[in-house]
mmCIF file of N, CA and C in Angstrom:
data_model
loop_
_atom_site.group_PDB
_atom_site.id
_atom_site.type_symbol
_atom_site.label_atom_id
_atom_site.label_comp_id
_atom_site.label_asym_id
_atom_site.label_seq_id
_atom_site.Cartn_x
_atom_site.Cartn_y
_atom_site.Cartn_z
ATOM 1 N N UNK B 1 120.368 234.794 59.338
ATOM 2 C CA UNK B 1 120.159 234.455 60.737
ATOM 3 C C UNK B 1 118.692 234.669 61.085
ATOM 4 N N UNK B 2 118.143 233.466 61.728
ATOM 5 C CA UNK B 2 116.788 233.790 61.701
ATOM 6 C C UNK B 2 116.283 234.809 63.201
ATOM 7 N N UNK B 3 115.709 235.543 63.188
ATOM 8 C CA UNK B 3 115.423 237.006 64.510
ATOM 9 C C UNK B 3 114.527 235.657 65.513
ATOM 10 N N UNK B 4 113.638 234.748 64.960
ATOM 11 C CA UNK B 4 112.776 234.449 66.357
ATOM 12 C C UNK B 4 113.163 232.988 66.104
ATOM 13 N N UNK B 5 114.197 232.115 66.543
ATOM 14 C CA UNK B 5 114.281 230.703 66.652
ATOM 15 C C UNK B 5 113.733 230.141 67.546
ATOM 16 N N UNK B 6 112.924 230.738 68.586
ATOM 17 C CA UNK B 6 111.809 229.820 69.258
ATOM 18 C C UNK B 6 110.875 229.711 68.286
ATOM 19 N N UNK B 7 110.429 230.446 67.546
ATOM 20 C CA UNK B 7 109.137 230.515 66.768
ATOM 21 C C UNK B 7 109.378 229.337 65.637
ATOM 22 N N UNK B 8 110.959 229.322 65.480
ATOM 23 C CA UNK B 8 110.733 228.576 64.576
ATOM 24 C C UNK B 8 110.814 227.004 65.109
ATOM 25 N N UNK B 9 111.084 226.732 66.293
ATOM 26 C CA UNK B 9 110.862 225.405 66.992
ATOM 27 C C UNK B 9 109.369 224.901 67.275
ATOM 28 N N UNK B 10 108.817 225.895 67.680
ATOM 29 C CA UNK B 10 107.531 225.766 68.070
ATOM 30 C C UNK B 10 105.938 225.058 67.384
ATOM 31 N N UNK B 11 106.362 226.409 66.394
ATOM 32 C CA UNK B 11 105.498 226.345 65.342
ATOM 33 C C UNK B 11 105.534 224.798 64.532
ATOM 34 N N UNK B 12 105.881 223.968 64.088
ATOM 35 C CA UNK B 12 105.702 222.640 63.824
ATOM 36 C C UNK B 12 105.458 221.887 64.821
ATOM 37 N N UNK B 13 105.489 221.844 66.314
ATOM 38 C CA UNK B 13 105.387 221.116 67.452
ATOM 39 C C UNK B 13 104.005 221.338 67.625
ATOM 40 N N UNK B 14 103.667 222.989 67.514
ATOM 41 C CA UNK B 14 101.951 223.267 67.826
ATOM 42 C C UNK B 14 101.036 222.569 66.920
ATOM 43 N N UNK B 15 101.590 223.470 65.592
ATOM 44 C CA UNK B 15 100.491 222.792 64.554
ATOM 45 C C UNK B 15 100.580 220.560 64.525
ATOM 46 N N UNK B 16 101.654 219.925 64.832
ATOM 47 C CA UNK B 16 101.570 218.633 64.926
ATOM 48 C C UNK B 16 100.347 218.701 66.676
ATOM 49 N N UNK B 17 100.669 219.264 67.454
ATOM 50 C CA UNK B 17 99.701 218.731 68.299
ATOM 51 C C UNK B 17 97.901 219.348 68.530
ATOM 52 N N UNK B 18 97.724 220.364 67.578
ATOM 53 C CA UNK B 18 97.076 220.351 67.216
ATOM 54 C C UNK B 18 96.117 219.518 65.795
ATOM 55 N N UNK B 19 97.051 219.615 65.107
ATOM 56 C CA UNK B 19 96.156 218.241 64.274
ATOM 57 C C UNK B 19 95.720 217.354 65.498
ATOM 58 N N UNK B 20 96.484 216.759 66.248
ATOM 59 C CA UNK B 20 96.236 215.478 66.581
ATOM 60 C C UNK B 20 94.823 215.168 67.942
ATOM 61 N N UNK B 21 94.379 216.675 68.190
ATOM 62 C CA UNK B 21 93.252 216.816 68.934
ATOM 63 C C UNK B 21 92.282 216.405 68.740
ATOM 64 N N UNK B 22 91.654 215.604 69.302
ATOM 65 C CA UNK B 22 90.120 214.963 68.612
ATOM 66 C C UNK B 22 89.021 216.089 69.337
ATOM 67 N N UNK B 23 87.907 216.262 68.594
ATOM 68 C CA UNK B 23 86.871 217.495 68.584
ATOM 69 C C UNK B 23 85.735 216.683 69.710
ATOM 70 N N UNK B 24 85.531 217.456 71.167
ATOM 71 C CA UNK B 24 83.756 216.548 71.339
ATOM 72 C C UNK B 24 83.401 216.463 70.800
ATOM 73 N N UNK B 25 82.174 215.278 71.264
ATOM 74 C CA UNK B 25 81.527 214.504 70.708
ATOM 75 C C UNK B 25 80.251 215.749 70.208
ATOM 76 N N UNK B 26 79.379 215.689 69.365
ATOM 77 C CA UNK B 26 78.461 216.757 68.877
ATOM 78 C C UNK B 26 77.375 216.335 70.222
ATOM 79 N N UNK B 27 76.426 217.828 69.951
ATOM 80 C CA UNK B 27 75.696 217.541 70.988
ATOM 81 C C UNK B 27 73.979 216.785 69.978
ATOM 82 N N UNK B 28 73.653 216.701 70.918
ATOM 83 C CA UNK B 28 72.222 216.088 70.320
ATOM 84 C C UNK B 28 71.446 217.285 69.993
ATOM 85 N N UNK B 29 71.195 217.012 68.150
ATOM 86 C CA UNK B 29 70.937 218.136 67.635
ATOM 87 C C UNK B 29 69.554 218.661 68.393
ATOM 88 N N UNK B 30 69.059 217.912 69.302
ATOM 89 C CA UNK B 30 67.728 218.952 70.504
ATOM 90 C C UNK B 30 68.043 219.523 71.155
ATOM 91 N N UNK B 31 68.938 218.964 71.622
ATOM 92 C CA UNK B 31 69.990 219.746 73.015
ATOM 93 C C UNK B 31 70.217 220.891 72.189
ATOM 94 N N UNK B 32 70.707 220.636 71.242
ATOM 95 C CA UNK B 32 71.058 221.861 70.359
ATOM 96 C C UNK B 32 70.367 223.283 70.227
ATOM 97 N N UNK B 33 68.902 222.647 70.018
ATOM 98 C CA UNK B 33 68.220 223.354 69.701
ATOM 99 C C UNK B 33 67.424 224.151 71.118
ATOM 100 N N UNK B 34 67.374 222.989 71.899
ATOM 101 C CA UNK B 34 67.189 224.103 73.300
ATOM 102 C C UNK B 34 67.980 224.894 73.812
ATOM 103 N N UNK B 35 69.296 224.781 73.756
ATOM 104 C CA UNK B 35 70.676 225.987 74.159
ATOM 105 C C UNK B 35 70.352 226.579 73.264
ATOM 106 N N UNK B 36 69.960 226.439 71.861
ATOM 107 C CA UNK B 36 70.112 227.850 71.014
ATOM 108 C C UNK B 36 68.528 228.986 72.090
ATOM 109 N N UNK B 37 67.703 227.932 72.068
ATOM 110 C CA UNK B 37 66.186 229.225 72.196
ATOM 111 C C UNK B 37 66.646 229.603 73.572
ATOM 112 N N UNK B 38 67.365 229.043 74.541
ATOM 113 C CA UNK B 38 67.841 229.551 75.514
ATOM 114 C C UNK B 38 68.460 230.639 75.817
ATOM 115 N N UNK B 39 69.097 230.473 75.228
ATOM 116 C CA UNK B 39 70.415 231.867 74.791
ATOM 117 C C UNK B 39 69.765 233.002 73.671
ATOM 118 N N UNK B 40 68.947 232.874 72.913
ATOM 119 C CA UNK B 40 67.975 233.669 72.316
ATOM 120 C C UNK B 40 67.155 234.195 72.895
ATOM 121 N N UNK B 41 66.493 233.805 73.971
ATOM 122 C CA UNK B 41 65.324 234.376 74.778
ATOM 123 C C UNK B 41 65.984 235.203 75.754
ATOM 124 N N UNK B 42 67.231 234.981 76.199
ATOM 125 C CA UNK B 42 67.741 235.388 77.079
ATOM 126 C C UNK B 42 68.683 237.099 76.729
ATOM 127 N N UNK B 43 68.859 236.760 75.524
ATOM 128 C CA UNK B 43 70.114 237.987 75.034
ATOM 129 C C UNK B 43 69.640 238.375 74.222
ATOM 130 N N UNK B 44 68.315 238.089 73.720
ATOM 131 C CA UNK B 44 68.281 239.291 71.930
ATOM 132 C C UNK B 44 67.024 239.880 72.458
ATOM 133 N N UNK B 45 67.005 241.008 71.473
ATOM 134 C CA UNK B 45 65.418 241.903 72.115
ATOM 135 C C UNK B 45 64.473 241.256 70.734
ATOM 136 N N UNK B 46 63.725 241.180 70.777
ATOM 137 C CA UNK B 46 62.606 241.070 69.881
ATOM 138 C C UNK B 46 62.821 241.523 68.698
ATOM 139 N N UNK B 47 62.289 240.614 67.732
ATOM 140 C CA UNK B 47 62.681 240.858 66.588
ATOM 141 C C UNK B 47 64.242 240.527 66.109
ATOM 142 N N UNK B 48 65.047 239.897 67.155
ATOM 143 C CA UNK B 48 66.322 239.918 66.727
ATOM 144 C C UNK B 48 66.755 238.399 66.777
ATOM 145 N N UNK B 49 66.726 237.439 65.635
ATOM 146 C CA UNK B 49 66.800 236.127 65.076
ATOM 147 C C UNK B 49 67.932 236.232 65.260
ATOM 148 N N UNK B 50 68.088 234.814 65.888
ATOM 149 C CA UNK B 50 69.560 233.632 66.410
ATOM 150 C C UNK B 50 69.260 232.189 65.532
ATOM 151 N N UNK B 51 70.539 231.992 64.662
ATOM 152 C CA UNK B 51 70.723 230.716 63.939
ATOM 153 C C UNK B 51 71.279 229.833 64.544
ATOM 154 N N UNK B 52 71.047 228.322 64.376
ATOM 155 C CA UNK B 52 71.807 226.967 64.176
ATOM 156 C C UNK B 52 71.925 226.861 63.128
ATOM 157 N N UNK B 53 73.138 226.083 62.982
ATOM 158 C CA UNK B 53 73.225 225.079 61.661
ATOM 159 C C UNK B 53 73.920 223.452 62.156
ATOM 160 N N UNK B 54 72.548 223.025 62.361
ATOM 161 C CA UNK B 54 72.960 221.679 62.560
ATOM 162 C C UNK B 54 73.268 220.419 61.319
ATOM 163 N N UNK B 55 73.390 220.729 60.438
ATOM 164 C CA UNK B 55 74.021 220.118 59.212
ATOM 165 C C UNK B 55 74.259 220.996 58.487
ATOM 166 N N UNK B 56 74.926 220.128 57.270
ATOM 167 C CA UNK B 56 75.471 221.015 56.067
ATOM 168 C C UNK B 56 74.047 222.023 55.336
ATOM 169 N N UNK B 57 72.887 221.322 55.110
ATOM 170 C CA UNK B 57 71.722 221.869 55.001
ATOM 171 C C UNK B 57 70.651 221.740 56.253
ATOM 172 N N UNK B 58 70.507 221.694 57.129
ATOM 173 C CA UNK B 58 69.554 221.956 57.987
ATOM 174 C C UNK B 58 69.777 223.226 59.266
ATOM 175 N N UNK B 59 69.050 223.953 59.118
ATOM 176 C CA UNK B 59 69.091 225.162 59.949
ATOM 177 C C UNK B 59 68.235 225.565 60.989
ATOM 178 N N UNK B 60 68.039 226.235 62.278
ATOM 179 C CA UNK B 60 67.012 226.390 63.302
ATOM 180 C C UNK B 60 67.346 228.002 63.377
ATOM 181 N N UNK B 61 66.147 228.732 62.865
ATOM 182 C CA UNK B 61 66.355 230.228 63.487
ATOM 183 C C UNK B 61 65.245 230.660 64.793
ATOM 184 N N UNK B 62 65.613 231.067 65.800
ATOM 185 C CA UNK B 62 64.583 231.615 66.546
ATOM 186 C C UNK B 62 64.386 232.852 66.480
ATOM 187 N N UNK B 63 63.263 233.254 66.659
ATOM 188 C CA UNK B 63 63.143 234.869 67.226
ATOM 189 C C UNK B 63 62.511 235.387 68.063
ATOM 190 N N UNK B 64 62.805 235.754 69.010
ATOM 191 C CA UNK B 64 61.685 236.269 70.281
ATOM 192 C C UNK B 64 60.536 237.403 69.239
ATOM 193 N N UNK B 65 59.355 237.308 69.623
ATOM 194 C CA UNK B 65 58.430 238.479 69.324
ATOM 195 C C UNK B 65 58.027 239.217 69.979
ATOM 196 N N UNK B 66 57.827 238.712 71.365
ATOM 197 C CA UNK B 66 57.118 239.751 72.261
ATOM 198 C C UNK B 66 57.932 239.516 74.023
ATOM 199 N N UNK B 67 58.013 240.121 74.613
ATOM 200 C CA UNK B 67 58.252 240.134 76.019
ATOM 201 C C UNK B 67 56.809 240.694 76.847
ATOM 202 N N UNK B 68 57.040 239.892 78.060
ATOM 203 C CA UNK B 68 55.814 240.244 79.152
ATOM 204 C C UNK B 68 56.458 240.115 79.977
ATOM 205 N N UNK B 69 55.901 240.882 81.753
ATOM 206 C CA UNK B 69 55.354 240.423 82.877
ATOM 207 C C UNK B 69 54.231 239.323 83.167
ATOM 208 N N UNK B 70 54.411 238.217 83.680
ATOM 209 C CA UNK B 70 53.120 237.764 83.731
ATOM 210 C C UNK B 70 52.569 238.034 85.278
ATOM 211 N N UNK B 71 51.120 237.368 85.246
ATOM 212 C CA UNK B 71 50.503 237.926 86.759
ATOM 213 C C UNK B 71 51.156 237.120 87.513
ATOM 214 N N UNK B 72 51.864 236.303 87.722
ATOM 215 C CA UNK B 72 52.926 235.966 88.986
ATOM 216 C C UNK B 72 54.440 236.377 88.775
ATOM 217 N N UNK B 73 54.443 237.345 88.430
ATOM 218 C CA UNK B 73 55.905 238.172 88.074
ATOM 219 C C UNK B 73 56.718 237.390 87.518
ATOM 220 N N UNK B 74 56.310 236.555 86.507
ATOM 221 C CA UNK B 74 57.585 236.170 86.007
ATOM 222 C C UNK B 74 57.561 236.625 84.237
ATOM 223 N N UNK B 75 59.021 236.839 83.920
ATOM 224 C CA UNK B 75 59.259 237.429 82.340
ATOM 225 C C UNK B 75 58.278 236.079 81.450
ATOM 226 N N UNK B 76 58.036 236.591 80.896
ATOM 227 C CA UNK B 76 57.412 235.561 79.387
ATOM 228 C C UNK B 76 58.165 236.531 78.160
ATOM 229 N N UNK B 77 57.650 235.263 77.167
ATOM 230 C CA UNK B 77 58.282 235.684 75.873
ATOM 231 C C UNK B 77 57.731 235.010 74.638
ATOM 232 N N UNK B 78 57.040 235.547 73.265
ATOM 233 C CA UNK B 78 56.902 234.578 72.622
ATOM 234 C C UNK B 78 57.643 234.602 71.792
ATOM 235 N N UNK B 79 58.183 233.506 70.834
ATOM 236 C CA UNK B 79 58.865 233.363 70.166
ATOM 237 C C UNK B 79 58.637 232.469 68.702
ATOM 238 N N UNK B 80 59.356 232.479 67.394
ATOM 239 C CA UNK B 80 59.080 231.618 66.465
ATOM 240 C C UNK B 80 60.171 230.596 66.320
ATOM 241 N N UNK B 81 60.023 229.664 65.524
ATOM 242 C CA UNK B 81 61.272 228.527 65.554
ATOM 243 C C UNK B 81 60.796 228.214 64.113
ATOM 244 N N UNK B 82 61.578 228.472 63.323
ATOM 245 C CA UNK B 82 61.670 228.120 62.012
ATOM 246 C C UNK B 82 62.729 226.881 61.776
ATOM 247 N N UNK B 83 62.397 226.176 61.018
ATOM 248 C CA UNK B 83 63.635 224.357 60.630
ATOM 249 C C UNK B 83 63.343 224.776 59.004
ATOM 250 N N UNK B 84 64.729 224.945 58.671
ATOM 251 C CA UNK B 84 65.094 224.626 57.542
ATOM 252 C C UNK B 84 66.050 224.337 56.635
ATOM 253 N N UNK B 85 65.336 223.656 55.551
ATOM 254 C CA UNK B 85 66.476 222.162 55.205
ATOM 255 C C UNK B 85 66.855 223.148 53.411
ATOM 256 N N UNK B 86 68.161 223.111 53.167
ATOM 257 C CA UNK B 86 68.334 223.315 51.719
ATOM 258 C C UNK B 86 67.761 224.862 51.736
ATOM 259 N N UNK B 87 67.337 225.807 51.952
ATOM 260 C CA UNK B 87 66.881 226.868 51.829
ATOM 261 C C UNK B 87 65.406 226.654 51.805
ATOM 262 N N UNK B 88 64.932 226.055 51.935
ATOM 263 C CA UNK B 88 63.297 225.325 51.710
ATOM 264 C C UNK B 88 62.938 225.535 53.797
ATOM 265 N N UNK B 89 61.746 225.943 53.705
ATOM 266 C CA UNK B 89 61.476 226.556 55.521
ATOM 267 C C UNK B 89 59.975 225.445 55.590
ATOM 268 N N UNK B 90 60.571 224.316 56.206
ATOM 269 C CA UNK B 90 60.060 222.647 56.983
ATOM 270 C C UNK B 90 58.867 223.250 57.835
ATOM 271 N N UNK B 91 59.450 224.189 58.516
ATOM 272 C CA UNK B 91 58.175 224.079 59.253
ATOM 273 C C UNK B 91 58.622 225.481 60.475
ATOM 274 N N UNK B 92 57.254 225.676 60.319
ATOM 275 C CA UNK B 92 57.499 227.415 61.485
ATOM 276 C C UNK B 92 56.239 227.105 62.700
ATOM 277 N N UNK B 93 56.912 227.239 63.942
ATOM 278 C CA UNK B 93 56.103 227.155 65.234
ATOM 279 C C UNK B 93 55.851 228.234 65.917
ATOM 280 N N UNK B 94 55.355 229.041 66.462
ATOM 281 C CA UNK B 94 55.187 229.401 67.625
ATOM 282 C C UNK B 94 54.916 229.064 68.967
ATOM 283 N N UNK B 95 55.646 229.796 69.974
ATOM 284 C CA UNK B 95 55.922 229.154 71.213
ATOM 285 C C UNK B 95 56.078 230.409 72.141
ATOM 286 N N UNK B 96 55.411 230.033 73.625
ATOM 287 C CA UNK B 96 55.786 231.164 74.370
ATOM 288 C C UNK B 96 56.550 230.134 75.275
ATOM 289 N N UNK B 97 57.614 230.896 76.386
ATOM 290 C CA UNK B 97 58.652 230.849 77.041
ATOM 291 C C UNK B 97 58.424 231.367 78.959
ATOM 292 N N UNK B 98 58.814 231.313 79.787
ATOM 293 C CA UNK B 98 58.264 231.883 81.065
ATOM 294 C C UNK B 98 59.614 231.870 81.459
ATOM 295 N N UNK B 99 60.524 232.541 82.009
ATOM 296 C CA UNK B 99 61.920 231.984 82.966
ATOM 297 C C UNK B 99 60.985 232.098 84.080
ATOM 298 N N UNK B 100 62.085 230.801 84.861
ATOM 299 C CA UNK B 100 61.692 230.087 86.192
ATOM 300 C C UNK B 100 62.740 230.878 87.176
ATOM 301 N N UNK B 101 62.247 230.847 88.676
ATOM 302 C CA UNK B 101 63.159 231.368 89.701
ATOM 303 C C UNK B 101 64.551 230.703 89.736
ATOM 304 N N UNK B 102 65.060 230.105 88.511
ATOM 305 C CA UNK B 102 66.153 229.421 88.557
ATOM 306 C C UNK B 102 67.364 230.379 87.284
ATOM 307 N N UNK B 103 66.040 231.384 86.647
ATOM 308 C CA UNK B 103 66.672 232.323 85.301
ATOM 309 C C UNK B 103 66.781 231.019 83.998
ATOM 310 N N UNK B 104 66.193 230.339 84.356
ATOM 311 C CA UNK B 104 65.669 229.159 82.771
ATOM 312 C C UNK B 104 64.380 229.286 82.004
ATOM 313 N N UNK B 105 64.656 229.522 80.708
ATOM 314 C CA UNK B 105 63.315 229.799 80.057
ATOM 315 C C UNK B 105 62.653 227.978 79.792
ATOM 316 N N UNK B 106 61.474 228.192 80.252
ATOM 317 C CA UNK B 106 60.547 227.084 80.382
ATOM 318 C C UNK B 106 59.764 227.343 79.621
ATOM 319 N N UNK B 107 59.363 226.339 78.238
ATOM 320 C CA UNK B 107 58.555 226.537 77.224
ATOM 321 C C UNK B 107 57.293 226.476 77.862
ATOM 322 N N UNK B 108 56.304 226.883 78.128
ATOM 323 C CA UNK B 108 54.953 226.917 78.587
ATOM 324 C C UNK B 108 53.611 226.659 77.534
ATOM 325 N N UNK B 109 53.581 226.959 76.529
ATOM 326 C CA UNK B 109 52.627 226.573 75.590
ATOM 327 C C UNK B 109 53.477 226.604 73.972
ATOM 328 N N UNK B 110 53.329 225.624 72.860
ATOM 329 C CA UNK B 110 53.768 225.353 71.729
ATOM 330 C C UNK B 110 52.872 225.101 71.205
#
Protein backbone atom coordinates (compact mmCIF):
# COMPACT_ATOMS: atom_id res chain seq x y z
CA UNK A 1 0.00 0.00 0.00
CA UNK A 2 1.55 3.03 -1.05
CA UNK A 3 1.78 5.83 2.44
CA UNK A 4 1.66 9.13 -0.02
CA UNK A 5 -0.80 8.53 -3.19
CA UNK A 6 -0.98 12.17 -3.84
CA UNK A 7 2.70 12.13 -4.36
CA UNK A 8 2.33 9.55 -6.44
CA UNK A 9 -0.31 11.41 -8.79
CA UNK A 10 1.48 14.44 -8.83
CA UNK A 11 4.82 13.80 -9.40
CA UNK A 12 4.44 12.76 -13.25
CA UNK A 13 1.88 15.71 -13.81
CA UNK A 14 4.76 18.20 -12.37
CA UNK A 15 7.70 16.83 -13.96
CA UNK A 16 5.37 16.60 -17.58
CA UNK A 17 4.59 20.33 -16.98
CA UNK A 18 7.64 21.23 -16.26
CA UNK A 19 9.47 19.83 -19.20
CA UNK A 20 7.07 21.62 -21.20
CA UNK A 21 8.12 25.29 -19.92
CA UNK A 22 9.93 27.29 -22.38
CA UNK A 23 13.06 29.34 -20.64
CA UNK A 24 13.21 33.52 -21.45
CA UNK A 25 14.52 34.69 -23.99
CA UNK A 26 18.57 35.31 -22.94
CA UNK A 27 19.44 38.69 -22.21
CA UNK A 28 21.84 40.65 -24.45
CA UNK A 29 25.10 39.44 -23.47
CA UNK A 30 25.82 43.68 -22.59
CA UNK A 31 22.89 43.93 -20.74
CA UNK A 32 24.50 41.14 -19.22
CA UNK A 33 27.40 42.51 -18.54
CA UNK A 34 26.09 45.80 -17.11
CA UNK A 35 23.70 43.95 -14.41
CA UNK A 36 26.68 41.92 -13.58
CA UNK A 37 29.15 45.38 -12.75
CA UNK A 38 25.99 46.66 -11.26
CA UNK A 39 25.38 44.25 -8.74
CA UNK A 40 29.24 44.00 -8.17
CA UNK A 41 29.79 47.56 -7.39
CA UNK A 42 26.95 47.54 -5.35
CA UNK A 43 27.41 44.29 -2.95
CA UNK A 44 31.08 43.19 -2.89
CA UNK A 45 33.83 45.13 -0.95
CA UNK A 46 36.95 45.45 -2.88
CA UNK A 47 38.91 43.01 -3.91
CA UNK A 48 35.95 40.69 -4.04
CA UNK A 49 35.44 39.37 -7.95
CA UNK A 50 31.84 38.61 -9.41
CA UNK A 51 31.64 36.18 -12.58
CA UNK A 52 29.52 35.82 -15.84
CA UNK A 53 29.50 33.13 -18.00
CA UNK A 54 28.02 34.16 -21.03
CA UNK A 55 28.89 31.08 -23.16
CA UNK A 56 30.14 27.74 -22.84
CA UNK A 57 33.73 29.46 -23.06
CA UNK A 58 33.40 33.12 -22.63
CA UNK A 59 33.52 34.68 -19.19
CA UNK A 60 33.27 38.48 -17.57
CA UNK A 61 34.85 38.84 -14.03
CA UNK A 62 34.62 42.21 -12.28
CA UNK A 63 36.25 43.50 -9.32
CA UNK A 64 35.80 46.64 -7.49
CA UNK A 65 39.41 48.03 -6.30
CA UNK A 66 38.90 51.00 -4.60
CA UNK A 67 35.85 52.95 -3.04
CA UNK A 68 35.62 56.89 -2.61
CA UNK A 69 33.65 59.92 -1.57
CA UNK A 70 33.83 62.21 -4.31
CA UNK A 71 33.82 66.20 -3.89
CA UNK A 72 30.07 66.29 -4.68
CA UNK A 73 29.26 63.47 -2.24
CA UNK A 74 28.73 60.93 -4.33
CA UNK A 75 30.27 57.04 -3.76
CA UNK A 76 32.84 56.25 -6.66
CA UNK A 77 34.48 53.08 -7.28
CA UNK A 78 37.15 51.70 -9.44
CA UNK A 79 36.93 48.64 -10.83
CA UNK A 80 38.55 45.89 -13.40
CA UNK A 81 36.58 43.91 -16.12
CA UNK A 82 38.41 41.07 -17.34
CA UNK A 83 36.68 38.94 -20.86
CA UNK A 84 37.69 35.67 -21.12
CA UNK A 85 37.40 33.17 -23.77
CA UNK A 86 38.66 29.29 -23.22
CA UNK A 87 40.76 30.16 -20.12
CA UNK A 88 42.86 32.59 -22.33
CA UNK A 89 42.14 36.55 -20.54
CA UNK A 90 40.95 38.80 -24.14
CA UNK A 91 41.31 41.66 -22.57
CA UNK A 92 41.46 43.56 -18.98
CA UNK A 93 39.99 47.27 -18.53
CA UNK A 94 39.85 49.51 -15.97
CA UNK A 95 36.99 51.65 -15.13
CA UNK A 96 35.74 53.93 -12.44
CA UNK A 97 31.93 53.95 -11.47
CA UNK A 98 29.99 57.10 -9.53
CA UNK A 99 26.25 56.00 -8.21
CA UNK A 100 23.76 58.62 -9.21
CA UNK A 101 20.92 60.11 -6.80
CA UNK A 102 18.90 57.35 -8.34
CA UNK A 103 21.53 54.45 -6.33
CA UNK A 104 22.81 53.47 -10.18
CA UNK A 105 26.39 53.05 -10.75
CA UNK A 106 27.27 55.32 -13.78
CA UNK A 107 30.49 54.40 -15.52
CA UNK A 108 32.29 57.82 -15.52
CA UNK A 109 35.71 57.23 -17.09
CA UNK A 110 36.95 53.71 -19.01
Amino acid sequence: MNRYPVLTLLLPFTLLTTACVTPSPAQDPEQEKQSLIQNVLEKNVSGQSGGLQLTNTDRVIVTPVKTWKSVTGHFCRSYITEAWNDRTLQAKTTATACRNKHGKWITVSS
